[in-house]
Amino acid sequence: QKGIHTIRLVNRANPAISAQVTLTSKTPAPILLVDDERFYNYEERYQQALDEAALGYDTFVATNERSPSLETLYKYPTVIWFTGYDWFQPVSEVEQSQLASYLDTGGRLLLSSQDLLDLHGANPFVQTYLGVQRPLWTITATDVAPIVGSPLGQDIGPFALDYPIPNWS
């Protein structure tokens, strides 16, 4: 995170011998990786891909009570947010509102959320910012279709969703 950090080294044998250095980070990494998963841990997959691509990132571990503030989001040109298998509260209404504000100011978002459509359906955030007109349900949410007029093109989809973990939606 952006800020001033002081590191102090002290000799164990002679505590009178010490050294101190102050580090100032002027900007955060270009990517904020938001680990908002529940039950299964997949952050290593995202971190490995970013590391292999030599892309710098900061990690924010979200909980039900804590997610990145809008001020934090604004510090990053790109946000990668994943919820994994979170059937309880993937991307809350407040988080969706913050992400909408972030995107409205030119932010870029990669959102991976298995149960977002199942819980929220095609709400205004999903339609306007994610470009999904409606999820199509059979027994579970297994298909999505793009919104009419999507920049992805006309007459495409629906697309089958392939979950990396059991789908009990």
GROMACS .gro file of N, CA and C in nm:
model
  507
    1GLN      N    1   0.082  -0.119   0.000
    1GLN     CA    2   0.000   0.000   0.000
    1GLN      C    3   0.087   0.125   0.000
    2LYS      N    4   0.031   0.232  -0.050
    2LYS     CA    5   0.101   0.360  -0.055
    2LYS      C    6   0.128   0.410   0.086
    3GLY      N    7   0.249   0.459   0.108
    3GLY     CA    8   0.277   0.515   0.239
    3GLY      C    9   0.424   0.517   0.272
    4ILE      N   10   0.453   0.550   0.399
    4ILE     CA   11   0.589   0.554   0.449
    4ILE      C   12   0.607   0.439   0.547
    5HIS      N   13   0.714   0.363   0.527
    5HIS     CA   14   0.740   0.245   0.609
    5HIS      C   15   0.883   0.254   0.663
    6THR      N   16   0.901   0.223   0.790
    6THR     CA   17   1.033   0.225   0.853
    6THR      C   18   1.071   0.084   0.892
    7ILE      N   19   1.192   0.044   0.855
    7ILE     CA   20   1.246  -0.086   0.892
    7ILE      C   21   1.365  -0.061   0.984
    8ARG      N   22   1.362  -0.125   1.100
    8ARG     CA   23   1.471  -0.108   1.195
    8ARG      C   24   1.531  -0.246   1.222
    9LEU      N   25   1.662  -0.258   1.207
    9LEU     CA   26   1.736  -0.380   1.232
    9LEU      C   27   1.818  -0.363   1.357
   10VAL      N   28   1.810  -0.463   1.447
   10VAL     CA   29   1.882  -0.456   1.575
   10VAL      C   30   1.965  -0.584   1.590
   11ASN      N   31   2.091  -0.568   1.626
   11ASN     CA   32   2.181  -0.680   1.649
   11ASN      C   33   2.139  -0.750   1.778
   12ARG      N   34   2.115  -0.881   1.771
   12ARG     CA   35   2.072  -0.955   1.890
   12ARG      C   36   2.181  -0.960   1.997
   13ALA      N   37   2.305  -0.977   1.955
   13ALA     CA   38   2.415  -0.987   2.051
   13ALA      C   39   2.443  -0.852   2.117
   14ASN      N   40   2.424  -0.744   2.043
   14ASN     CA   41   2.451  -0.611   2.096
   14ASN      C   42   2.342  -0.516   2.049
   15PRO      N   43   2.235  -0.504   2.125
   15PRO     CA   44   2.122  -0.419   2.084
   15PRO      C   45   2.158  -0.273   2.058
   16ALA      N   46   2.274  -0.230   2.104
   16ALA     CA   47   2.317  -0.093   2.077
   16ALA      C   48   2.353  -0.073   1.931
   17ILE      N   49   2.378  -0.183   1.863
   17ILE     CA   50   2.410  -0.175   1.720
   17ILE      C   51   2.279  -0.193   1.643
   18SER      N   52   2.240  -0.091   1.572
   18SER     CA   53   2.115  -0.097   1.496
   18SER      C   54   2.126  -0.010   1.372
   19ALA      N   55   2.036  -0.035   1.283
   19ALA     CA   56   2.027   0.046   1.160
   19ALA      C   57   1.880   0.065   1.128
   20GLN      N   58   1.849   0.175   1.064
   20GLN     CA   59   1.710   0.206   1.030
   20GLN      C   60   1.705   0.260   0.889
   21VAL      N   61   1.604   0.221   0.815
   21VAL     CA   62   1.584   0.273   0.680
   21VAL      C   63   1.435   0.306   0.665
   22THR      N   64   1.407   0.416   0.598
   22THR     CA   65   1.270   0.457   0.573
   22THR      C   66   1.242   0.442   0.423
   23LEU      N   67   1.137   0.372   0.393
   23LEU     CA   68   1.096   0.350   0.254
   23LEU      C   69   0.967   0.425   0.228
   24THR      N   70   0.960   0.492   0.115
   24THR     CA   71   0.838   0.562   0.075
   24THR      C   72   0.789   0.504  -0.056
   25SER      N   73   0.668   0.448  -0.052
   25SER     CA   74   0.609   0.401  -0.178
   25SER      C   75   0.521   0.514  -0.230
   26LYS      N   76   0.545   0.549  -0.354
   26LYS     CA   77   0.476   0.665  -0.409
   26LYS      C   78   0.344   0.630  -0.475
   27THR      N   79   0.332   0.509  -0.523
   27THR     CA   80   0.207   0.468  -0.586
   27THR      C   81   0.181   0.322  -0.555
   28PRO      N   82   0.057   0.281  -0.555
   28PRO     CA   83   0.027   0.139  -0.540
   28PRO      C   84   0.059   0.067  -0.671
   29ALA      N   85   0.051  -0.064  -0.667
   29ALA     CA   86   0.071  -0.145  -0.788
   29ALA      C   87  -0.037  -0.110  -0.891
   30PRO      N   88  -0.019  -0.149  -1.017
   30PRO     CA   89  -0.119  -0.115  -1.119
   30PRO      C   90  -0.248  -0.198  -1.109
   31ILE      N   91  -0.245  -0.305  -1.029
   31ILE     CA   92  -0.362  -0.393  -1.020
   31ILE      C   93  -0.395  -0.416  -0.873
   32LEU      N   94  -0.525  -0.410  -0.841
   32LEU     CA   95  -0.571  -0.450  -0.709
   32LEU      C   96  -0.640  -0.585  -0.725
   33LEU      N   97  -0.590  -0.687  -0.658
   33LEU     CA   98  -0.647  -0.820  -0.660
   33LEU      C   99  -0.734  -0.834  -0.535
   34VAL      N  100  -0.866  -0.845  -0.555
   34VAL     CA  101  -0.958  -0.854  -0.442
   34VAL      C  102  -0.998  -1.000  -0.423
   35ASP      N  103  -0.950  -1.057  -0.314
   35ASP     CA  104  -0.977  -1.196  -0.277
   35ASP      C  105  -1.102  -1.197  -0.190
   36ASP      N  106  -1.217  -1.223  -0.251
   36ASP     CA  107  -1.345  -1.216  -0.182
   36ASP      C  108  -1.412  -1.354  -0.186
   37GLU      N  109  -1.331  -1.458  -0.176
   37GLU     CA  110  -1.385  -1.593  -0.187
   37GLU      C  111  -1.429  -1.647  -0.052
   38ARG      N  112  -1.505  -1.755  -0.059
   38ARG     CA  113  -1.555  -1.821   0.061
   38ARG      C  114  -1.543  -1.972   0.039
   39PHE      N  115  -1.500  -2.041   0.140
   39PHE     CA  116  -1.496  -2.187   0.143
   39PHE      C  117  -1.379  -2.250   0.066
   40TYR      N  118  -1.351  -2.209  -0.054
   40TYR     CA  119  -1.243  -2.266  -0.132
   40TYR      C  120  -1.142  -2.156  -0.163
   41ASN      N  121  -1.014  -2.186  -0.157
   41ASN     CA  122  -0.911  -2.086  -0.181
   41ASN      C  123  -0.853  -2.102  -0.321
   42TYR      N  124  -0.868  -1.997  -0.402
   42TYR     CA  125  -0.818  -1.996  -0.539
   42TYR      C  126  -0.725  -1.879  -0.567
   43GLU      N  127  -0.688  -1.803  -0.464
   43GLU     CA  128  -0.606  -1.685  -0.489
   43GLU      C  129  -0.473  -1.720  -0.555
   44GLU      N  130  -0.419  -1.840  -0.528
   44GLU     CA  131  -0.291  -1.878  -0.588
   44GLU      C  132  -0.298  -1.879  -0.740
   45ARG      N  133  -0.412  -1.917  -0.795
   45ARG     CA  134  -0.427  -1.920  -0.942
   45ARG      C  135  -0.413  -1.779  -1.000
   46TYR      N  136  -0.476  -1.683  -0.937
   46TYR     CA  137  -0.468  -1.545  -0.986
   46TYR      C  138  -0.328  -1.489  -0.965
   47GLN      N  139  -0.272  -1.514  -0.846
   47GLN     CA  140  -0.138  -1.463  -0.816
   47GLN      C  141  -0.034  -1.524  -0.909
   48GLN      N  142  -0.045  -1.652  -0.937
   48GLN     CA  143   0.051  -1.718  -1.026
   48GLN      C  144   0.043  -1.658  -1.166
   49ALA      N  145  -0.079  -1.638  -1.216
   49ALA     CA  146  -0.096  -1.581  -1.350
   49ALA      C  147  -0.037  -1.440  -1.357
   50LEU      N  148  -0.062  -1.359  -1.255
   50LEU     CA  149  -0.008  -1.223  -1.253
   50LEU      C  150   0.144  -1.225  -1.240
   51ASP      N  151   0.196  -1.314  -1.155
   51ASP     CA  152   0.341  -1.325  -1.139
   51ASP      C  153   0.408  -1.370  -1.270
   52GLU      N  154   0.349  -1.469  -1.337
   52GLU     CA  155   0.406  -1.518  -1.462
   52GLU      C  156   0.405  -1.411  -1.571
   53ALA      N  157   0.305  -1.323  -1.565
   53ALA     CA  158   0.297  -1.213  -1.662
   53ALA      C  159   0.378  -1.092  -1.617
   54ALA      N  160   0.446  -1.103  -1.504
   54ALA     CA  161   0.527  -0.995  -1.447
   54ALA      C  162   0.445  -0.868  -1.425
   55LEU      N  163   0.321  -0.886  -1.376
   55LEU     CA  164   0.233  -0.773  -1.347
   55LEU      C  165   0.229  -0.751  -1.197
   56GLY      N  166   0.256  -0.628  -1.155
   56GLY     CA  167   0.252  -0.595  -1.014
   56GLY      C  168   0.109  -0.585  -0.965
   57TYR      N  169   0.088  -0.628  -0.841
   57TYR     CA  170  -0.047  -0.621  -0.784
   57TYR      C  171  -0.038  -0.610  -0.633
   58ASP      N  172  -0.140  -0.549  -0.577
   58ASP     CA  173  -0.161  -0.549  -0.432
   58ASP      C  174  -0.281  -0.638  -0.407
   59THR      N  175  -0.285  -0.706  -0.293
   59THR     CA  176  -0.396  -0.795  -0.260
   59THR      C  177  -0.477  -0.737  -0.146
   60PHE      N  178  -0.609  -0.742  -0.164
   60PHE     CA  179  -0.703  -0.701  -0.058
   60PHE      C  180  -0.786  -0.824  -0.026
   61VAL      N  181  -0.778  -0.872   0.097
   61VAL     CA  182  -0.858  -0.987   0.138
   61VAL      C  183  -0.988  -0.935   0.199
   62ALA      N  184  -1.097  -0.957   0.128
   62ALA     CA  185  -1.228  -0.908   0.172
   62ALA      C  186  -1.295  -1.009   0.263
   63THR      N  187  -1.385  -0.961   0.345
   63THR     CA  188  -1.468  -1.046   0.430
   63THR      C  189  -1.611  -0.994   0.419
   64ASN      N  190  -1.703  -1.059   0.488
   64ASN     CA  191  -1.842  -1.010   0.486
   64ASN      C  192  -1.853  -0.869   0.543
   65GLU      N  193  -1.761  -0.836   0.635
   65GLU     CA  194  -1.766  -0.706   0.700
   65GLU      C  195  -1.673  -0.603   0.637
   66ARG      N  196  -1.585  -0.647   0.547
   66ARG     CA  197  -1.480  -0.556   0.498
   66ARG      C  198  -1.454  -0.580   0.349
   67SER      N  199  -1.466  -0.475   0.273
   67SER     CA  200  -1.431  -0.480   0.130
   67SER      C  201  -1.359  -0.351   0.095
   68PRO      N  202  -1.296  -0.344  -0.023
   68PRO     CA  203  -1.222  -0.222  -0.056
   68PRO      C  204  -1.314  -0.101  -0.062
   69SER      N  205  -1.270   0.008  -0.005
   69SER     CA  206  -1.348   0.132  -0.012
   69SER      C  207  -1.337   0.189  -0.153
   70LEU      N  208  -1.424   0.279  -0.185
   70LEU     CA  209  -1.419   0.346  -0.315
   70LEU      C  210  -1.287   0.423  -0.329
   71GLU      N  211  -1.242   0.482  -0.220
   71GLU     CA  212  -1.113   0.553  -0.221
   71GLU      C  213  -0.999   0.458  -0.258
   72THR      N  214  -1.003   0.337  -0.204
   72THR     CA  215  -0.901   0.238  -0.238
   72THR      C  216  -0.911   0.198  -0.385
   73LEU      N  217  -1.031   0.172  -0.432
   73LEU     CA  218  -1.049   0.134  -0.572
   73LEU      C  219  -0.994   0.240  -0.667
   74TYR      N  220  -1.018   0.367  -0.636
   74TYR     CA  221  -0.973   0.476  -0.722
   74TYR      C  222  -0.821   0.481  -0.739
   75LYS      N  223  -0.746   0.422  -0.647
   75LYS     CA  224  -0.601   0.423  -0.655
   75LYS      C  225  -0.546   0.329  -0.762
   76TYR      N  226  -0.630   0.242  -0.815
   76TYR     CA  227  -0.584   0.138  -0.907
   76TYR      C  228  -0.651   0.152  -1.043
   77PRO      N  229  -0.573   0.146  -1.152
   77PRO     CA  230  -0.634   0.151  -1.284
   77PRO      C  231  -0.710   0.023  -1.318
   78THR      N  232  -0.671  -0.089  -1.255
   78THR     CA  233  -0.736  -0.217  -1.284
   78THR      C  234  -0.764  -0.290  -1.154
   79VAL      N  235  -0.884  -0.348  -1.145
   79VAL     CA  236  -0.922  -0.430  -1.030
   79VAL      C  237  -0.960  -0.568  -1.081
   80ILE      N  238  -0.901  -0.670  -1.021
   80ILE     CA  239  -0.942  -0.808  -1.046
   80ILE      C  240  -1.010  -0.855  -0.918
   81TRP      N  241  -1.138  -0.887  -0.927
   81TRP     CA  242  -1.218  -0.921  -0.809
   81TRP      C  243  -1.275  -1.060  -0.832
   82PHE      N  244  -1.249  -1.151  -0.740
   82PHE     CA  245  -1.306  -1.285  -0.753
   82PHE      C  246  -1.373  -1.326  -0.623
   83THR      N  247  -1.486  -1.396  -0.638
   83THR     CA  248  -1.561  -1.439  -0.521
   83THR      C  249  -1.559  -1.590  -0.503
   84GLY      N  250  -1.507  -1.664  -0.601
   84GLY     CA  251  -1.501  -1.809  -0.587
   84GLY      C  252  -1.639  -1.865  -0.560
   85TYR      N  253  -1.645  -1.960  -0.473
   85TYR     CA  254  -1.772  -2.026  -0.440
   85TYR      C  255  -1.835  -1.955  -0.321
   86ASP      N  256  -1.890  -1.837  -0.346
   86ASP     CA  257  -1.958  -1.761  -0.241
   86ASP      C  258  -2.105  -1.750  -0.279
   87TRP      N  259  -2.183  -1.843  -0.231
   87TRP     CA  260  -2.326  -1.844  -0.260
   87TRP      C  261  -2.402  -1.756  -0.163
   88PHE      N  262  -2.334  -1.707  -0.059
   88PHE     CA  263  -2.402  -1.631   0.045
   88PHE      C  264  -2.415  -1.483   0.012
   89GLN      N  265  -2.302  -1.419  -0.027
   89GLN     CA  266  -2.306  -1.275  -0.052
   89GLN      C  267  -2.197  -1.235  -0.151
   90PRO      N  268  -2.207  -1.284  -0.275
   90PRO     CA  269  -2.106  -1.241  -0.373
   90PRO      C  270  -2.135  -1.100  -0.423
   91VAL      N  271  -2.046  -1.010  -0.403
   91VAL     CA  272  -2.055  -0.871  -0.449
   91VAL      C  273  -2.188  -0.810  -0.404
   92SER      N  274  -2.187  -0.758  -0.283
   92SER     CA  275  -2.308  -0.701  -0.223
   92SER      C  276  -2.357  -0.580  -0.302
   93GLU      N  277  -2.476  -0.533  -0.268
   93GLU     CA  278  -2.533  -0.414  -0.332
   93GLU      C  279  -2.442  -0.292  -0.314
   94VAL      N  280  -2.385  -0.277  -0.194
   94VAL     CA  281  -2.294  -0.165  -0.167
   94VAL      C  282  -2.170  -0.178  -0.255
   95GLU      N  283  -2.112  -0.299  -0.263
   95GLU     CA  284  -1.994  -0.321  -0.346
   95GLU      C  285  -2.025  -0.296  -0.494
   96GLN      N  286  -2.144  -0.337  -0.538
   96GLN     CA  287  -2.183  -0.311  -0.677
   96GLN      C  288  -2.191  -0.161  -0.704
   97SER      N  289  -2.245  -0.087  -0.610
   97SER     CA  290  -2.254   0.059  -0.626
   97SER      C  291  -2.114   0.120  -0.633
   98GLN      N  292  -2.023   0.073  -0.549
   98GLN     CA  293  -1.886   0.124  -0.551
   98GLN      C  294  -1.817   0.087  -0.681
   99LEU      N  295  -1.836  -0.035  -0.728
   99LEU     CA  296  -1.775  -0.076  -0.855
   99LEU      C  297  -1.831   0.005  -0.971
  100ALA      N  298  -1.960   0.037  -0.967
  100ALA     CA  299  -2.020   0.120  -1.072
  100ALA      C  300  -1.954   0.258  -1.074
  101SER      N  301  -1.935   0.317  -0.957
  101SER     CA  302  -1.868   0.448  -0.950
  101SER      C  303  -1.725   0.438  -1.000
  102TYR      N  304  -1.656   0.332  -0.962
  102TYR     CA  305  -1.519   0.309  -1.008
  102TYR      C  306  -1.514   0.298  -1.160
  103LEU      N  307  -1.605   0.220  -1.218
  103LEU     CA  308  -1.607   0.203  -1.364
  103LEU      C  309  -1.647   0.333  -1.435
  104ASP      N  310  -1.736   0.410  -1.374
  104ASP     CA  311  -1.778   0.537  -1.433
  104ASP      C  312  -1.664   0.637  -1.444
  105THR      N  313  -1.561   0.620  -1.363
  105THR     CA  314  -1.447   0.712  -1.367
  105THR      C  315  -1.331   0.654  -1.449
  106GLY      N  316  -1.358   0.549  -1.526
  106GLY     CA  317  -1.256   0.494  -1.615
  106GLY      C  318  -1.181   0.374  -1.563
  107GLY      N  319  -1.219   0.324  -1.445
  107GLY     CA  320  -1.154   0.205  -1.392
  107GLY      C  321  -1.186   0.083  -1.478
  108ARG      N  322  -1.097  -0.015  -1.470
  108ARG     CA  323  -1.115  -0.140  -1.544
  108ARG      C  324  -1.133  -0.253  -1.444
  109LEU      N  325  -1.227  -0.343  -1.474
  109LEU     CA  326  -1.264  -0.448  -1.381
  109LEU      C  327  -1.271  -0.583  -1.450
  110LEU      N  328  -1.207  -0.683  -1.388
  110LEU     CA  329  -1.229  -0.822  -1.424
  110LEU      C  330  -1.295  -0.883  -1.302
  111LEU      N  331  -1.420  -0.926  -1.318
  111LEU     CA  332  -1.498  -0.982  -1.208
  111LEU      C  333  -1.527  -1.128  -1.237
  112SER      N  334  -1.489  -1.215  -1.145
  112SER     CA  335  -1.520  -1.357  -1.155
  112SER      C  336  -1.601  -1.394  -1.032
  113SER      N  337  -1.730  -1.427  -1.056
  113SER     CA  338  -1.820  -1.452  -0.944
  113SER      C  339  -1.921  -1.558  -0.984
  114GLN      N  340  -1.902  -1.678  -0.933
  114GLN     CA  341  -1.987  -1.790  -0.972
  114GLN      C  342  -2.135  -1.766  -0.943
  115ASP      N  343  -2.168  -1.711  -0.830
  115ASP     CA  344  -2.308  -1.703  -0.790
  115ASP      C  345  -2.368  -1.563  -0.795
  116LEU      N  346  -2.301  -1.468  -0.855
  116LEU     CA  347  -2.355  -1.332  -0.865
  116LEU      C  348  -2.490  -1.331  -0.937
  117LEU      N  349  -2.497  -1.398  -1.052
  117LEU     CA  350  -2.622  -1.398  -1.128
  117LEU      C  351  -2.732  -1.473  -1.055
  118ASP      N  352  -2.697  -1.580  -0.986
  118ASP     CA  353  -2.796  -1.657  -0.913
  118ASP      C  354  -2.858  -1.574  -0.802
  119LEU      N  355  -2.776  -1.496  -0.733
  119LEU     CA  356  -2.826  -1.418  -0.620
  119LEU      C  357  -2.891  -1.287  -0.664
  120HIS      N  358  -2.830  -1.216  -0.759
  120HIS     CA  359  -2.877  -1.082  -0.796
  120HIS      C  360  -2.956  -1.078  -0.927
  121GLY      N  361  -2.948  -1.183  -1.008
  121GLY     CA  362  -3.017  -1.181  -1.137
  121GLY      C  363  -2.963  -1.070  -1.226
  122ALA      N  364  -3.046  -1.025  -1.316
  122ALA     CA  365  -3.005  -0.921  -1.411
  122ALA      C  366  -3.043  -0.784  -1.355
  123ASN      N  367  -2.985  -0.747  -1.243
  123ASN     CA  368  -3.012  -0.616  -1.185
  123ASN      C  369  -2.942  -0.508  -1.269
  124PRO      N  370  -2.964  -0.382  -1.240
  124PRO     CA  371  -2.903  -0.276  -1.322
  124PRO      C  372  -2.751  -0.284  -1.331
  125PHE      N  373  -2.681  -0.321  -1.224
  125PHE     CA  374  -2.535  -0.334  -1.230
  125PHE      C  375  -2.495  -0.443  -1.328
  126VAL      N  376  -2.558  -0.556  -1.318
  126VAL     CA  377  -2.527  -0.669  -1.406
  126VAL      C  378  -2.553  -0.631  -1.552
  127GLN      N  379  -2.665  -0.565  -1.579
  127GLN     CA  380  -2.698  -0.526  -1.716
  127GLN      C  381  -2.607  -0.415  -1.768
  128THR      N  382  -2.595  -0.308  -1.692
  128THR     CA  383  -2.523  -0.190  -1.738
  128THR      C  384  -2.373  -0.208  -1.740
  129TYR      N  385  -2.318  -0.268  -1.636
  129TYR     CA  386  -2.172  -0.273  -1.624
  129TYR      C  387  -2.110  -0.406  -1.664
  130LEU      N  388  -2.187  -0.513  -1.656
  130LEU     CA  389  -2.134  -0.643  -1.696
  130LEU      C  390  -2.186  -0.687  -1.832
  131GLY      N  391  -2.288  -0.618  -1.882
  131GLY     CA  392  -2.338  -0.645  -2.017
  131GLY      C  393  -2.417  -0.774  -2.030
  132VAL      N  394  -2.474  -0.822  -1.921
  132VAL     CA  395  -2.555  -0.945  -1.926
  132VAL      C  396  -2.702  -0.906  -1.922
  133GLN      N  397  -2.773  -0.941  -2.027
  133GLN     CA  398  -2.915  -0.906  -2.032
  133GLN      C  399  -2.995  -0.986  -1.931
  134ARG      N  400  -2.969  -1.116  -1.927
  134ARG     CA  401  -3.041  -1.199  -1.831
  134ARG      C  402  -2.970  -1.334  -1.819
  135PRO      N  403  -2.971  -1.390  -1.700
  135PRO     CA  404  -2.924  -1.528  -1.688
  135PRO      C  405  -3.039  -1.620  -1.731
  136LEU      N  406  -3.006  -1.729  -1.790
  136LEU     CA  407  -3.106  -1.828  -1.828
  136LEU      C  408  -3.094  -1.946  -1.734
  137TRP      N  409  -3.203  -1.978  -1.665
  137TRP     CA  410  -3.199  -2.087  -1.569
  137TRP      C  411  -3.263  -2.211  -1.629
  138THR      N  412  -3.202  -2.322  -1.604
  138THR     CA  413  -3.267  -2.451  -1.630
  138THR      C  414  -3.305  -2.499  -1.491
  139ILE      N  415  -3.222  -2.577  -1.429
  139ILE     CA  416  -3.241  -2.610  -1.288
  139ILE      C  417  -3.154  -2.518  -1.205
  140THR      N  418  -3.038  -2.483  -1.259
  140THR     CA  419  -2.947  -2.391  -1.192
  140THR      C  420  -2.903  -2.286  -1.294
  141ALA      N  421  -2.834  -2.185  -1.246
  141ALA     CA  422  -2.783  -2.081  -1.337
  141ALA      C  423  -2.664  -2.139  -1.413
  142THR      N  424  -2.688  -2.185  -1.536
  142THR     CA  425  -2.581  -2.250  -1.613
  142THR      C  426  -2.552  -2.181  -1.744
  143ASP      N  427  -2.633  -2.081  -1.783
  143ASP     CA  428  -2.614  -2.011  -1.909
  143ASP      C  429  -2.631  -1.861  -1.888
  144VAL      N  430  -2.559  -1.782  -1.969
  144VAL     CA  431  -2.580  -1.637  -1.971
  144VAL      C  432  -2.591  -1.592  -2.116
  145ALA      N  433  -2.663  -1.484  -2.137
  145ALA     CA  434  -2.678  -1.428  -2.271
  145ALA      C  435  -2.640  -1.281  -2.265
  146PRO      N  436  -2.571  -1.228  -2.369
  146PRO     CA  437  -2.532  -1.087  -2.367
  146PRO      C  438  -2.654  -0.996  -2.387
  147ILE      N  439  -2.641  -0.875  -2.342
  147ILE     CA  440  -2.749  -0.778  -2.356
  147ILE      C  441  -2.762  -0.737  -2.503
  148VAL      N  442  -2.882  -0.707  -2.546
  148VAL     CA  443  -2.906  -0.665  -2.683
  148VAL      C  444  -2.825  -0.538  -2.710
  149GLY      N  445  -2.754  -0.534  -2.823
  149GLY     CA  446  -2.669  -0.421  -2.856
  149GLY      C  447  -2.532  -0.428  -2.792
  150SER      N  448  -2.498  -0.544  -2.740
  150SER     CA  449  -2.369  -0.562  -2.675
  150SER      C  450  -2.254  -0.532  -2.770
  151PRO      N  451  -2.147  -0.469  -2.723
  151PRO     CA  452  -2.031  -0.446  -2.810
  151PRO      C  453  -1.963  -0.576  -2.852
  152LEU      N  454  -2.001  -0.686  -2.788
  152LEU     CA  455  -1.946  -0.816  -2.828
  152LEU      C  456  -2.003  -0.863  -2.962
  153GLY      N  457  -2.115  -0.803  -3.002
  153GLY     CA  458  -2.174  -0.839  -3.131
  153GLY      C  459  -2.318  -0.884  -3.115
  154GLN      N  460  -2.383  -0.904  -3.227
  154GLN     CA  461  -2.522  -0.945  -3.229
  154GLN      C  462  -2.532  -1.096  -3.247
  155ASP      N  463  -2.641  -1.151  -3.207
  155ASP     CA  464  -2.670  -1.293  -3.227
  155ASP      C  465  -2.561  -1.384  -3.174
  156ILE      N  466  -2.513  -1.354  -3.054
  156ILE     CA  467  -2.415  -1.444  -2.992
  156ILE      C  468  -2.474  -1.496  -2.863
  157GLY      N  469  -2.428  -1.610  -2.823
  157GLY     CA  470  -2.475  -1.669  -2.700
  157GLY      C  471  -2.609  -1.736  -2.720
  158PRO      N  472  -2.667  -1.791  -2.617
  158PRO     CA  473  -2.617  -1.788  -2.481
  158PRO      C  474  -2.490  -1.872  -2.464
  159PHE      N  475  -2.418  -1.843  -2.356
  159PHE     CA  476  -2.294  -1.913  -2.326
  159PHE      C  477  -2.316  -2.001  -2.203
  160ALA      N  478  -2.267  -2.123  -2.211
  160ALA     CA  479  -2.274  -2.212  -2.096
  160ALA      C  480  -2.164  -2.174  -1.998
  161LEU      N  481  -2.197  -2.170  -1.870
  161LEU     CA  482  -2.100  -2.140  -1.766
  161LEU      C  483  -2.036  -2.271  -1.721
  162ASP      N  484  -1.906  -2.270  -1.704
  162ASP     CA  485  -1.832  -2.388  -1.661
  162ASP      C  486  -1.769  -2.357  -1.526
  163TYR      N  487  -1.822  -2.416  -1.420
  163TYR     CA  488  -1.774  -2.388  -1.285
  163TYR      C  489  -1.655  -2.477  -1.249
  164PRO      N  490  -1.551  -2.419  -1.188
  164PRO     CA  491  -1.435  -2.501  -1.150
  164PRO      C  492  -1.458  -2.581  -1.022
  165ILE      N  493  -1.569  -2.554  -0.953
  165ILE     CA  494  -1.602  -2.623  -0.830
  165ILE      C  495  -1.748  -2.665  -0.838
  166PRO      N  496  -1.797  -2.752  -0.750
  166PRO     CA  497  -1.936  -2.799  -0.762
  166PRO      C  498  -2.036  -2.685  -0.769
  167ASN      N  499  -2.134  -2.698  -0.858
  167ASN     CA  500  -2.236  -2.596  -0.875
  167ASN      C  501  -2.363  -2.643  -0.806
  168TRP      N  502  -2.385  -2.593  -0.685
  168TRP     CA  503  -2.506  -2.626  -0.613
  168TRP      C  504  -2.597  -2.504  -0.603
  169SER      N  505  -2.594  -2.419  -0.704
  169SER     CA  506  -2.675  -2.297  -0.703
  169SER      C  507  -2.823  -2.333  -0.696
   0.00000   0.00000   0.00000
